[in-house]
Amino acid sequence: MSMSDINKNSELIFIPAPGIGHLASALEFAKLLTNHDKNLYITVFCIKFPGMPFADSYIKSVLASQPQIQLIDLPEVEPPPQELLKSPEFYILTFLESLIPHVKATIKTILSNKVVGLVLDFFCVSMIDVGNEFGIPSYLFLTSNVGFLSLMLSLKNRQIEEVFDDSDRDHQLLNIPGISNQVPSNVLPDACFNKDGGYIAYYKLAERFRDTKGIIVNTFSDLEQSSIDALYDHDEKIPPIYAVGPLLDLKGQPNPKLDQAQHDLILKWLDEQPDKSVVFLCFGSMGVSFGPSQIREIALGLKHSGVRFLWSNSAEKKVFPEGFLEWMELEGKGMICGWAPQVEVLAHKAIGGFVSHCGWNSILESMWFGVPILTWPIYAEQQLNAFRLVKEWGVGLGLRVDYRKGSDVVAAEEIEKGLKDLMDKDSIVHKKVQEMKEMSRNAVVDGGSSLISVGKLIDDITGSN
Ligand SMILES: O=c1ccn([C@@H]2O[C@H](COP(=O)(O)OP(=O)(O)O[C@H]3O[C@H](CO)[C@@H](O)[C@H](O)[C@H]3O)[C@@H](O)[C@H]2O)c(=O)[nH]1
């Protein structure tokens, strides 16, 4: 039976951005909604993006055998010219805007009065206009957090326009409603300072947030309710915010970058290590790698710290300091892998700490498994996340909060110290992260804050209250 034969009550159209960091939570959310309401159907538009070849297979494997969810492939379009990559945000926005005619045409083919909303990734908010043409309201699905939402809304209010000038980057403290501490301008996303379209892209996106009927965020009440309250105190016109997380893909999907043998090898190695003795280093799904000199400093920092490690990186062998790889083999205290089965790794009892780029999914996964983070942000909104992990929530230690692509090399001694501090089990971050683990899990049990939020959202979407 095809979905069009089913007598559905209501249907949502999801348009997630391609890229694991955006897809994973959006697809989990689609599953959560349909599990919650057996009369709700979802159509997911699959975007093919040349830089993300496996986004497509990822969507298909996550949503296989979900009877209330159907997938529609959008046609492939030419990517924007390379020179737009001077701002990745502008590039992505331009790419997604070029899909608007196809989104419109595709909606037309499935349109019925059952379609009650578009659920748009934040990079897709210009598609609100398409919804409006068909009389369908849009909801923003934010794969990051309320702090980031606050930052975007401040942009819109032009409160932080003055930091647009790069020379101010190190010298300002900003009041952003929704973030409890004053925010140093050097932890703002790159896009805020980017004159090649980054600032314009963020501004354009932020401008549309208020045109949605609701803002759905992958966060939970115990973590960010105070941020939500502060936002409303500041501006009551903000659409309803629904904290529905943590939305995590705990199964871990098959990944073309990781074969079964390598997967098994990693877990076998972890099985052999003492409890909470291993630090895991991993810097996100985009395959961002450090330059050779930074790789060398990390290697030396690891070696001198004496801490066991699992390090996800794809550097060539010749980049490592002389004798490092041989030492690692001989001692058996470390392992290097390419793509890591991150969720399974963080869940493993041998893991005692995580050196992370502070992507939001990685942070939520780390909290879920009670693993403290040593922060090493690189791009996007990761510096802001790192700052809050350390200052606001106390579940991270700051190796750096303001590192970004192009920063100076972080020296081995600094890394060594950071690793030792992170792995000190008496440190307060270990206690705090255990408390956070409880809170994050409590949010998604029956009667938990996020599930209550999901119920409320479904009522609002389907107009059944
Ligand atoms: O070797 C790896 C690397 C990553 N992952 C998984 O990939 C996801 C990565 O997500 P995230 O930590 O959020 O990082 P990015 O992929 O970099 O995510 C993008 O999207 C996030 C959500 O909007 C933002 O917070 C980030 O800054 C942005 O870079 C996580 O689920 C990881 O478990 C693996 O399983 N193995």
Short mmCIF file of C-alpha atoms and ligand atoms in Angstrom, two decimals:
data_model
loop_
_atom_site.label_atom_id
_atom_site.label_comp_id
_atom_site.label_asym_id
_atom_site.label_seq_id
_atom_site.Cartn_x
_atom_site.Cartn_y
_atom_site.Cartn_z
CA MET A 1 0.00 0.00 0.00
CA SER A 2 1.46 3.38 -0.93
CA MET A 3 1.14 6.34 1.38
CA SER A 4 -1.31 8.02 -0.94
CA ASP A 5 -3.74 5.10 -0.49
CA ILE A 6 -3.75 5.51 3.25
CA ASN A 7 -6.43 7.46 4.93
CA LYS A 8 -4.14 9.80 6.76
CA ASN A 9 -5.22 12.46 9.17
CA SER A 10 -2.37 14.87 8.79
CA GLU A 11 0.90 15.03 6.94
CA LEU A 12 4.09 16.98 7.42
CA ILE A 13 6.75 17.65 4.82
CA PHE A 14 10.28 17.54 6.20
CA ILE A 15 13.09 19.30 4.36
CA PRO A 16 16.32 18.50 6.21
CA ALA A 17 19.70 19.84 5.05
CA PRO A 18 22.06 17.19 3.70
CA GLY A 19 24.97 16.37 6.02
CA ILE A 20 25.02 13.95 8.93
CA GLY A 21 25.15 16.74 11.55
CA HIS A 22 21.79 18.03 10.30
CA LEU A 23 20.13 14.84 9.09
CA ALA A 24 20.55 12.63 12.14
CA SER A 25 18.41 14.65 14.54
CA ALA A 26 15.84 15.60 11.89
CA LEU A 27 15.23 11.96 10.97
CA GLU A 28 15.11 10.91 14.62
CA PHE A 29 12.52 13.61 15.11
CA ALA A 30 10.44 12.33 12.20
CA LYS A 31 10.49 8.86 13.78
CA LEU A 32 9.59 10.25 17.19
CA LEU A 33 6.59 12.16 15.82
CA THR A 34 5.19 9.19 13.93
CA ASN A 35 5.69 6.88 16.91
CA HIS A 36 3.88 9.37 19.06
CA ASP A 37 0.93 9.80 16.72
CA LYS A 38 -0.18 6.90 14.57
CA ASN A 39 -2.31 9.22 12.42
CA LEU A 40 0.53 11.51 11.46
CA TYR A 41 2.38 10.91 8.20
CA ILE A 42 5.60 12.44 7.04
CA THR A 43 7.16 12.95 3.63
CA VAL A 44 10.88 13.62 3.70
CA PHE A 45 12.41 15.45 0.76
CA CYS A 46 15.88 14.03 0.09
CA ILE A 47 18.38 16.57 -1.13
CA LYS A 48 21.34 15.31 -3.12
CA PHE A 49 24.40 17.37 -2.38
CA PRO A 50 27.62 16.67 -4.26
CA GLY A 51 29.77 17.13 -1.13
CA MET A 52 27.71 14.65 0.89
CA PRO A 53 27.51 11.51 -1.20
CA PHE A 54 26.24 9.28 1.57
CA ALA A 55 23.55 11.61 2.92
CA ASP A 56 21.18 9.87 0.57
CA SER A 57 22.00 6.33 1.67
CA TYR A 58 21.95 7.49 5.29
CA ILE A 59 18.37 8.77 4.96
CA LYS A 60 17.33 5.55 3.29
CA SER A 61 18.87 3.31 5.91
CA VAL A 62 17.49 5.30 8.88
CA LEU A 63 13.99 5.47 7.49
CA ALA A 64 13.75 1.97 6.06
CA SER A 65 10.62 0.25 7.32
CA GLN A 66 8.93 3.30 8.78
CA PRO A 67 5.39 2.80 7.50
CA GLN A 68 4.27 6.37 8.21
CA ILE A 69 7.25 7.97 6.49
CA GLN A 70 7.86 8.23 2.75
CA LEU A 71 10.84 9.65 0.92
CA ILE A 72 10.88 11.73 -2.23
CA ASP A 73 14.14 12.50 -4.02
CA LEU A 74 14.49 16.07 -5.18
CA PRO A 75 16.20 16.39 -8.56
CA GLU A 76 19.94 16.93 -8.53
CA VAL A 77 21.00 20.49 -9.28
CA GLU A 78 24.36 22.00 -10.15
CA PRO A 79 26.26 23.13 -7.06
CA PRO A 80 27.05 26.86 -6.79
CA PRO A 81 30.36 28.15 -8.15
CA GLN A 82 33.39 27.23 -6.03
CA GLU A 83 34.26 30.83 -5.26
CA LEU A 84 31.19 31.07 -3.03
CA LEU A 85 32.94 28.64 -0.70
CA LYS A 86 34.70 31.65 0.83
CA SER A 87 31.71 31.43 3.10
CA PRO A 88 30.43 27.87 3.57
CA GLU A 89 27.18 29.25 5.00
CA PHE A 90 26.56 31.43 1.94
CA TYR A 91 27.42 28.49 -0.31
CA ILE A 92 24.94 26.16 1.40
CA LEU A 93 22.25 28.81 1.46
CA THR A 94 22.73 29.54 -2.25
CA PHE A 95 22.61 25.84 -3.04
CA LEU A 96 19.42 25.29 -1.05
CA GLU A 97 17.74 28.36 -2.54
CA SER A 98 18.43 26.97 -6.01
CA LEU A 99 16.20 24.03 -5.05
CA ILE A 100 13.17 26.20 -4.36
CA PRO A 101 11.50 25.67 -7.78
CA HIS A 102 11.89 21.89 -7.35
CA VAL A 103 10.51 22.00 -3.83
CA LYS A 104 7.52 23.90 -5.15
CA ALA A 105 6.95 21.50 -8.03
CA THR A 106 7.29 18.47 -5.73
CA ILE A 107 4.90 19.84 -3.14
CA LYS A 108 2.38 20.40 -5.92
CA THR A 109 2.47 16.72 -6.81
CA ILE A 110 1.61 15.57 -3.29
CA LEU A 111 -0.50 18.47 -2.11
CA SER A 112 -3.70 17.70 -0.27
CA ASN A 113 -5.58 19.32 2.55
CA LYS A 114 -3.91 16.85 4.88
CA VAL A 115 -0.57 18.66 4.59
CA VAL A 116 -0.42 20.71 7.78
CA GLY A 117 3.14 21.95 7.83
CA LEU A 118 6.63 22.16 6.44
CA VAL A 119 9.42 21.28 8.87
CA LEU A 120 12.48 23.14 7.61
CA ASP A 121 16.12 22.92 8.51
CA PHE A 122 17.39 26.34 9.47
CA PHE A 123 19.33 26.58 6.20
CA CYS A 124 16.01 26.07 4.37
CA VAL A 125 13.94 28.86 5.90
CA SER A 126 13.62 30.71 2.59
CA MET A 127 11.27 27.86 1.64
CA ILE A 128 8.73 29.41 4.04
CA ASP A 129 7.57 31.38 0.99
CA VAL A 130 6.75 28.17 -0.86
CA GLY A 131 4.65 27.04 2.10
CA ASN A 132 2.90 30.40 2.16
CA GLU A 133 1.99 30.09 -1.52
CA PHE A 134 0.20 26.85 -0.74
CA GLY A 135 -1.21 28.09 2.56
CA ILE A 136 0.96 25.69 4.57
CA PRO A 137 2.62 26.97 7.75
CA SER A 138 6.32 26.33 8.35
CA TYR A 139 8.16 25.15 11.43
CA LEU A 140 11.85 25.68 11.93
CA PHE A 141 13.79 22.59 13.01
CA LEU A 142 16.98 23.74 14.67
CA THR A 143 19.72 21.11 14.82
CA SER A 144 21.72 23.29 17.18
CA ASN A 145 20.60 24.84 20.49
CA VAL A 146 18.65 27.73 22.00
CA GLY A 147 21.89 29.66 22.62
CA PHE A 148 22.55 29.62 18.89
CA LEU A 149 18.94 30.60 18.24
CA SER A 150 19.45 33.55 20.59
CA LEU A 151 22.56 34.57 18.73
CA MET A 152 20.71 34.46 15.41
CA LEU A 153 17.83 36.50 16.79
CA SER A 154 20.31 39.06 18.13
CA LEU A 155 21.75 39.31 14.65
CA LYS A 156 18.32 40.02 13.35
CA ASN A 157 17.87 42.73 15.94
CA ARG A 158 21.19 44.11 14.76
CA GLN A 159 22.47 43.95 18.32
CA ILE A 160 25.76 42.48 17.27
CA GLU A 161 26.23 44.23 13.99
CA GLU A 162 28.99 46.33 15.50
CA VAL A 163 31.24 43.25 15.80
CA PHE A 164 31.07 42.75 12.07
CA ASP A 165 34.47 44.37 11.94
CA ASP A 166 37.09 41.69 12.36
CA SER A 167 39.39 43.96 14.32
CA ASP A 168 36.84 43.97 17.14
CA ARG A 169 36.80 40.22 17.41
CA ASP A 170 38.87 40.02 20.57
CA HIS A 171 37.64 43.04 22.38
CA GLN A 172 33.97 42.86 23.07
CA LEU A 173 31.66 41.23 25.57
CA LEU A 174 28.14 40.85 24.28
CA ASN A 175 24.83 40.50 26.04
CA ILE A 176 22.81 37.94 24.18
CA PRO A 177 19.42 37.25 25.73
CA GLY A 178 19.22 33.50 26.20
CA ILE A 179 22.88 33.08 27.06
CA SER A 180 23.49 33.58 30.74
CA ASN A 181 27.10 34.76 30.57
CA GLN A 182 28.34 37.70 28.58
CA VAL A 183 29.66 36.32 25.33
CA PRO A 184 33.18 37.28 24.20
CA SER A 185 33.06 38.20 20.53
CA ASN A 186 35.87 35.75 19.79
CA VAL A 187 33.49 32.81 20.31
CA LEU A 188 30.96 33.98 17.73
CA PRO A 189 30.62 31.87 14.57
CA ASP A 190 32.93 32.71 11.68
CA ALA A 191 29.94 33.77 9.62
CA CYS A 192 29.43 36.79 11.88
CA PHE A 193 32.72 38.21 10.66
CA ASN A 194 32.64 36.93 7.11
CA LYS A 195 32.34 39.66 4.52
CA ASP A 196 32.18 37.18 1.63
CA GLY A 197 28.55 36.39 2.27
CA GLY A 198 28.68 34.69 5.69
CA TYR A 199 27.16 37.56 7.61
CA ILE A 200 24.58 38.15 4.88
CA ALA A 201 23.63 34.47 4.89
CA TYR A 202 23.14 34.42 8.67
CA TYR A 203 21.21 37.66 8.58
CA LYS A 204 18.96 36.40 5.80
CA LEU A 205 18.24 33.20 7.71
CA ALA A 206 17.63 34.94 11.03
CA GLU A 207 15.26 37.36 9.35
CA ARG A 208 12.85 34.51 8.61
CA PHE A 209 12.79 32.82 12.01
CA ARG A 210 9.82 34.88 13.19
CA ASP A 211 7.84 33.89 10.07
CA THR A 212 7.52 30.34 11.35
CA LYS A 213 4.68 28.92 13.36
CA GLY A 214 7.04 27.29 15.81
CA ILE A 215 10.71 26.65 16.49
CA ILE A 216 11.63 23.06 17.30
CA VAL A 217 15.02 22.68 18.99
CA ASN A 218 17.16 19.61 19.66
CA THR A 219 17.64 20.46 23.31
CA PHE A 220 15.96 19.73 26.64
CA SER A 221 14.36 21.72 29.35
CA ASP A 222 16.85 21.09 32.15
CA LEU A 223 19.60 22.29 29.87
CA GLU A 224 18.06 25.35 28.23
CA GLN A 225 14.66 26.26 29.69
CA SER A 226 16.22 29.33 31.28
CA SER A 227 17.50 30.35 27.84
CA ILE A 228 14.01 29.95 26.38
CA ASP A 229 12.48 31.98 29.22
CA ALA A 230 15.08 34.72 28.78
CA LEU A 231 14.31 34.94 25.07
CA TYR A 232 10.60 35.42 25.73
CA ASP A 233 11.30 37.96 28.48
CA HIS A 234 13.18 39.90 25.89
CA ASP A 235 10.81 39.49 22.97
CA GLU A 236 7.37 37.98 23.33
CA LYS A 237 6.81 37.85 19.57
CA ILE A 238 9.13 34.88 19.14
CA PRO A 239 7.13 31.86 17.88
CA PRO A 240 6.59 29.02 20.37
CA ILE A 241 9.82 27.14 21.08
CA TYR A 242 9.60 23.38 21.54
CA ALA A 243 12.53 21.65 23.27
CA VAL A 244 12.23 18.07 22.00
CA GLY A 245 15.68 16.53 22.53
CA PRO A 246 18.05 15.02 22.90
CA LEU A 247 17.31 13.49 19.50
CA LEU A 248 20.08 10.97 19.02
CA ASP A 249 20.70 8.24 16.51
CA LEU A 250 21.77 5.70 19.11
CA LYS A 251 21.77 2.78 16.70
CA GLY A 252 24.64 4.17 14.62
CA GLN A 253 23.99 3.67 10.91
CA PRO A 254 26.23 1.73 8.55
CA ASN A 255 28.74 4.17 7.16
CA PRO A 256 30.62 3.70 3.90
CA LYS A 257 33.72 5.14 5.58
CA LEU A 258 33.80 2.33 8.16
CA ASP A 259 33.80 -1.34 7.27
CA GLN A 260 32.64 -4.03 9.66
CA ALA A 261 36.15 -5.40 10.28
CA GLN A 262 37.48 -2.01 11.33
CA HIS A 263 34.38 -1.41 13.46
CA ASP A 264 34.94 -4.69 15.27
CA LEU A 265 38.63 -3.97 15.73
CA ILE A 266 37.90 -0.65 17.44
CA LEU A 267 35.38 -2.16 19.83
CA LYS A 268 37.60 -5.13 20.57
CA TRP A 269 40.46 -2.80 21.42
CA LEU A 270 38.20 -0.78 23.71
CA ASP A 271 37.03 -4.00 25.43
CA GLU A 272 40.64 -4.65 26.40
CA GLN A 273 41.16 -1.28 28.10
CA PRO A 274 40.47 -0.51 31.77
CA ASP A 275 37.27 1.35 32.68
CA LYS A 276 37.24 5.07 31.99
CA SER A 277 40.89 5.05 30.96
CA VAL A 278 40.62 6.03 27.30
CA VAL A 279 40.25 9.50 25.80
CA PHE A 280 38.40 9.67 22.49
CA LEU A 281 39.38 12.36 19.99
CA CYS A 282 36.96 13.09 17.15
CA PHE A 283 36.17 16.27 15.26
CA GLY A 284 32.86 15.79 13.50
CA SER A 285 31.32 14.35 10.39
CA MET A 286 32.86 16.75 7.89
CA GLY A 287 36.25 15.08 7.87
CA VAL A 288 37.96 18.27 8.98
CA SER A 289 41.58 17.51 9.54
CA PHE A 290 44.35 19.50 11.14
CA GLY A 291 47.52 20.50 9.35
CA PRO A 292 50.67 18.38 9.74
CA SER A 293 52.20 20.56 12.48
CA GLN A 294 49.05 20.35 14.59
CA ILE A 295 48.83 16.59 14.12
CA ARG A 296 52.40 16.31 15.39
CA GLU A 297 51.63 18.37 18.51
CA ILE A 298 48.53 16.29 19.27
CA ALA A 299 50.55 13.09 18.88
CA LEU A 300 53.23 14.35 21.26
CA GLY A 301 50.64 15.64 23.73
CA LEU A 302 48.98 12.22 23.75
CA LYS A 303 52.25 10.37 24.16
CA HIS A 304 53.52 12.56 26.99
CA SER A 305 50.21 12.54 28.86
CA GLY A 306 50.38 8.77 29.23
CA VAL A 307 46.61 8.63 28.65
CA ARG A 308 45.20 5.81 26.52
CA PHE A 309 43.52 7.13 23.40
CA LEU A 310 41.31 6.40 20.42
CA TRP A 311 41.98 9.10 17.84
CA SER A 312 39.81 9.55 14.78
CA ASN A 313 41.89 11.14 12.05
CA SER A 314 42.77 10.47 8.47
CA ALA A 315 46.27 11.97 8.30
CA GLU A 316 48.88 10.20 6.21
CA LYS A 317 51.46 8.12 8.09
CA LYS A 318 54.32 10.45 7.19
CA VAL A 319 52.71 13.30 9.12
CA PHE A 320 53.15 11.71 12.57
CA PRO A 321 56.31 12.37 14.60
CA GLU A 322 59.08 9.89 14.01
CA GLY A 323 58.58 6.69 15.94
CA PHE A 324 55.10 7.66 17.18
CA LEU A 325 53.14 5.02 15.28
CA GLU A 326 55.65 2.31 16.22
CA TRP A 327 55.50 3.39 19.87
CA MET A 328 51.72 3.28 19.75
CA GLU A 329 51.73 -0.27 18.34
CA LEU A 330 54.29 -1.47 20.84
CA GLU A 331 52.69 0.03 23.94
CA GLY A 332 49.15 -0.86 22.86
CA LYS A 333 47.92 2.26 24.62
CA GLY A 334 46.50 3.99 21.63
CA MET A 335 44.60 3.43 18.40
CA ILE A 336 44.04 5.58 15.35
CA CYS A 337 40.95 5.15 13.23
CA GLY A 338 39.24 6.93 10.34
CA TRP A 339 35.48 7.26 10.73
CA ALA A 340 34.64 6.16 14.28
CA PRO A 341 31.44 4.50 15.45
CA GLN A 342 31.14 7.50 17.77
CA VAL A 343 27.94 6.59 19.58
CA GLU A 344 29.19 3.09 20.38
CA VAL A 345 32.54 4.50 21.42
CA LEU A 346 31.05 7.06 23.79
CA ALA A 347 28.79 4.37 25.22
CA HIS A 348 31.76 2.12 25.98
CA LYS A 349 32.85 1.75 29.60
CA ALA A 350 36.52 2.23 28.69
CA ILE A 351 35.92 5.86 27.64
CA GLY A 352 36.70 8.49 30.27
CA GLY A 353 36.89 11.69 28.23
CA PHE A 354 36.22 13.18 24.81
CA VAL A 355 38.25 15.77 22.91
CA SER A 356 35.59 17.24 20.65
CA HIS A 357 35.03 19.97 18.08
CA CYS A 358 31.79 20.66 19.97
CA GLY A 359 29.29 20.02 17.19
CA TRP A 360 25.90 19.94 18.87
CA ASN A 361 25.22 16.26 18.18
CA SER A 362 28.56 15.28 19.68
CA ILE A 363 27.81 17.35 22.78
CA LEU A 364 24.39 15.78 23.27
CA GLU A 365 25.83 12.29 22.72
CA SER A 366 28.56 12.98 25.25
CA MET A 367 26.07 14.21 27.83
CA TRP A 368 23.86 11.20 27.19
CA PHE A 369 26.71 8.85 28.05
CA GLY A 370 28.11 11.03 30.84
CA VAL A 371 31.50 11.68 29.18
CA PRO A 372 33.18 15.05 29.93
CA ILE A 373 34.54 17.05 27.02
CA LEU A 374 37.80 18.86 26.40
CA THR A 375 36.76 21.57 23.96
CA TRP A 376 38.47 22.10 20.64
CA PRO A 377 35.99 23.97 18.42
CA ILE A 378 36.81 24.49 14.74
CA TYR A 379 34.02 26.10 12.70
CA ALA A 380 30.29 26.95 12.55
CA GLU A 381 28.82 27.68 16.02
CA GLN A 382 31.23 25.35 17.82
CA GLN A 383 33.10 28.08 19.71
CA LEU A 384 29.86 29.31 21.24
CA ASN A 385 28.93 25.73 22.19
CA ALA A 386 32.38 25.22 23.74
CA PHE A 387 32.09 28.46 25.71
CA ARG A 388 28.75 27.42 27.16
CA LEU A 389 29.92 23.85 27.91
CA VAL A 390 32.67 25.26 30.06
CA LYS A 391 31.12 28.41 31.54
CA GLU A 392 27.43 27.67 31.72
CA TRP A 393 27.01 23.94 32.17
CA GLY A 394 30.36 22.95 33.65
CA VAL A 395 30.49 19.65 31.76
CA GLY A 396 33.52 20.58 29.68
CA LEU A 397 37.04 21.83 30.17
CA GLY A 398 38.35 24.43 27.79
CA LEU A 399 41.44 23.38 25.93
CA ARG A 400 40.44 26.22 23.67
CA VAL A 401 37.06 27.87 23.27
CA ASP A 402 38.12 30.33 20.60
CA TYR A 403 40.18 28.06 18.31
CA ARG A 404 39.04 28.17 14.70
CA LYS A 405 40.42 27.17 11.31
CA GLY A 406 43.58 29.16 10.74
CA SER A 407 44.36 29.65 14.47
CA ASP A 408 47.88 29.14 15.78
CA VAL A 409 48.99 25.61 16.46
CA VAL A 410 48.07 24.38 19.97
CA ALA A 411 51.27 23.14 21.58
CA ALA A 412 51.84 19.59 22.83
CA GLU A 413 52.36 20.76 26.44
CA GLU A 414 48.99 22.47 26.48
CA ILE A 415 47.32 19.39 25.03
CA GLU A 416 49.10 17.13 27.52
CA LYS A 417 47.86 19.24 30.45
CA GLY A 418 44.34 19.40 29.04
CA LEU A 419 44.24 15.62 28.68
CA LYS A 420 45.48 15.03 32.23
CA ASP A 421 42.90 17.46 33.64
CA LEU A 422 40.15 15.86 31.58
CA MET A 423 40.99 12.36 32.77
CA ASP A 424 41.23 13.36 36.45
CA LYS A 425 38.19 11.51 37.78
CA ASP A 426 38.03 13.71 40.89
CA SER A 427 37.49 16.80 38.80
CA ILE A 428 34.10 18.46 39.13
CA VAL A 429 33.30 18.02 35.41
CA HIS A 430 32.98 14.28 35.95
CA LYS A 431 30.36 14.81 38.64
CA LYS A 432 28.49 17.46 36.65
CA VAL A 433 28.34 15.38 33.51
CA GLN A 434 26.80 12.47 35.44
CA GLU A 435 24.05 14.80 36.61
CA MET A 436 23.58 15.99 33.03
CA LYS A 437 23.36 12.38 31.86
CA GLU A 438 20.42 11.79 34.23
CA MET A 439 18.69 14.98 33.15
CA SER A 440 19.08 14.29 29.44
CA ARG A 441 17.66 10.79 29.81
CA ASN A 442 14.79 11.99 31.99
CA ALA A 443 13.73 14.43 29.28
CA VAL A 444 12.77 11.64 26.88
CA VAL A 445 11.08 9.09 29.14
CA ASP A 446 7.27 8.96 29.20
CA GLY A 447 6.15 12.10 30.96
CA GLY A 448 9.56 13.73 30.44
CA SER A 449 9.76 17.39 29.43
CA SER A 450 10.67 16.74 25.79
CA LEU A 451 7.91 14.21 25.24
CA ILE A 452 5.41 16.62 26.76
CA SER A 453 6.72 19.22 24.33
CA VAL A 454 6.30 16.81 21.40
CA GLY A 455 2.69 16.14 22.43
CA LYS A 456 2.00 19.85 22.62
CA LEU A 457 3.61 20.42 19.23
CA ILE A 458 1.49 17.69 17.61
CA ASP A 459 -1.63 19.26 19.11
CA ASP A 460 -0.59 22.64 17.77
CA ILE A 461 0.24 21.23 14.33
CA THR A 462 -2.93 19.22 13.94
CA GLY A 463 -5.11 21.83 15.62
CA SER A 464 -6.48 19.25 18.02
CA ASN A 465 -6.44 21.37 21.16
O1 LIG B 1 34.02 9.71 12.98
C1 LIG B 1 32.87 10.11 13.21
C2 LIG B 1 32.52 11.48 13.15
C3 LIG B 1 31.22 11.84 13.45
N1 LIG B 1 30.28 10.90 13.77
C4 LIG B 1 28.88 11.29 14.08
O2 LIG B 1 28.53 12.40 13.28
C5 LIG B 1 27.76 13.33 14.01
C6 LIG B 1 28.49 14.66 13.99
O3 LIG B 1 27.63 15.66 14.40
P1 LIG B 1 28.16 16.97 15.15
O4 LIG B 1 28.92 16.63 16.34
O5 LIG B 1 26.98 17.87 15.39
O6 LIG B 1 29.20 17.62 14.15
P2 LIG B 1 29.10 18.13 12.61
O7 LIG B 1 28.94 17.01 11.73
O8 LIG B 1 30.30 18.97 12.44
O9 LIG B 1 27.75 19.02 12.65
C7 LIG B 1 27.31 20.21 12.04
O10 LIG B 1 25.96 20.36 12.50
C8 LIG B 1 25.80 20.52 13.91
C9 LIG B 1 24.32 20.60 14.22
O11 LIG B 1 23.74 21.71 13.61
C10 LIG B 1 26.54 21.76 14.39
O12 LIG B 1 26.44 21.88 15.80
C11 LIG B 1 28.00 21.67 13.97
O13 LIG B 1 28.71 22.82 14.37
C12 LIG B 1 28.09 21.46 12.46
O14 LIG B 1 29.42 21.36 12.05
C13 LIG B 1 27.61 12.79 15.41
O15 LIG B 1 26.36 12.19 15.54
C14 LIG B 1 28.72 11.75 15.52
O16 LIG B 1 28.37 10.68 16.37
C15 LIG B 1 30.63 9.57 13.83
O17 LIG B 1 29.79 8.71 14.15
N2 LIG B 1 31.92 9.22 13.55
#
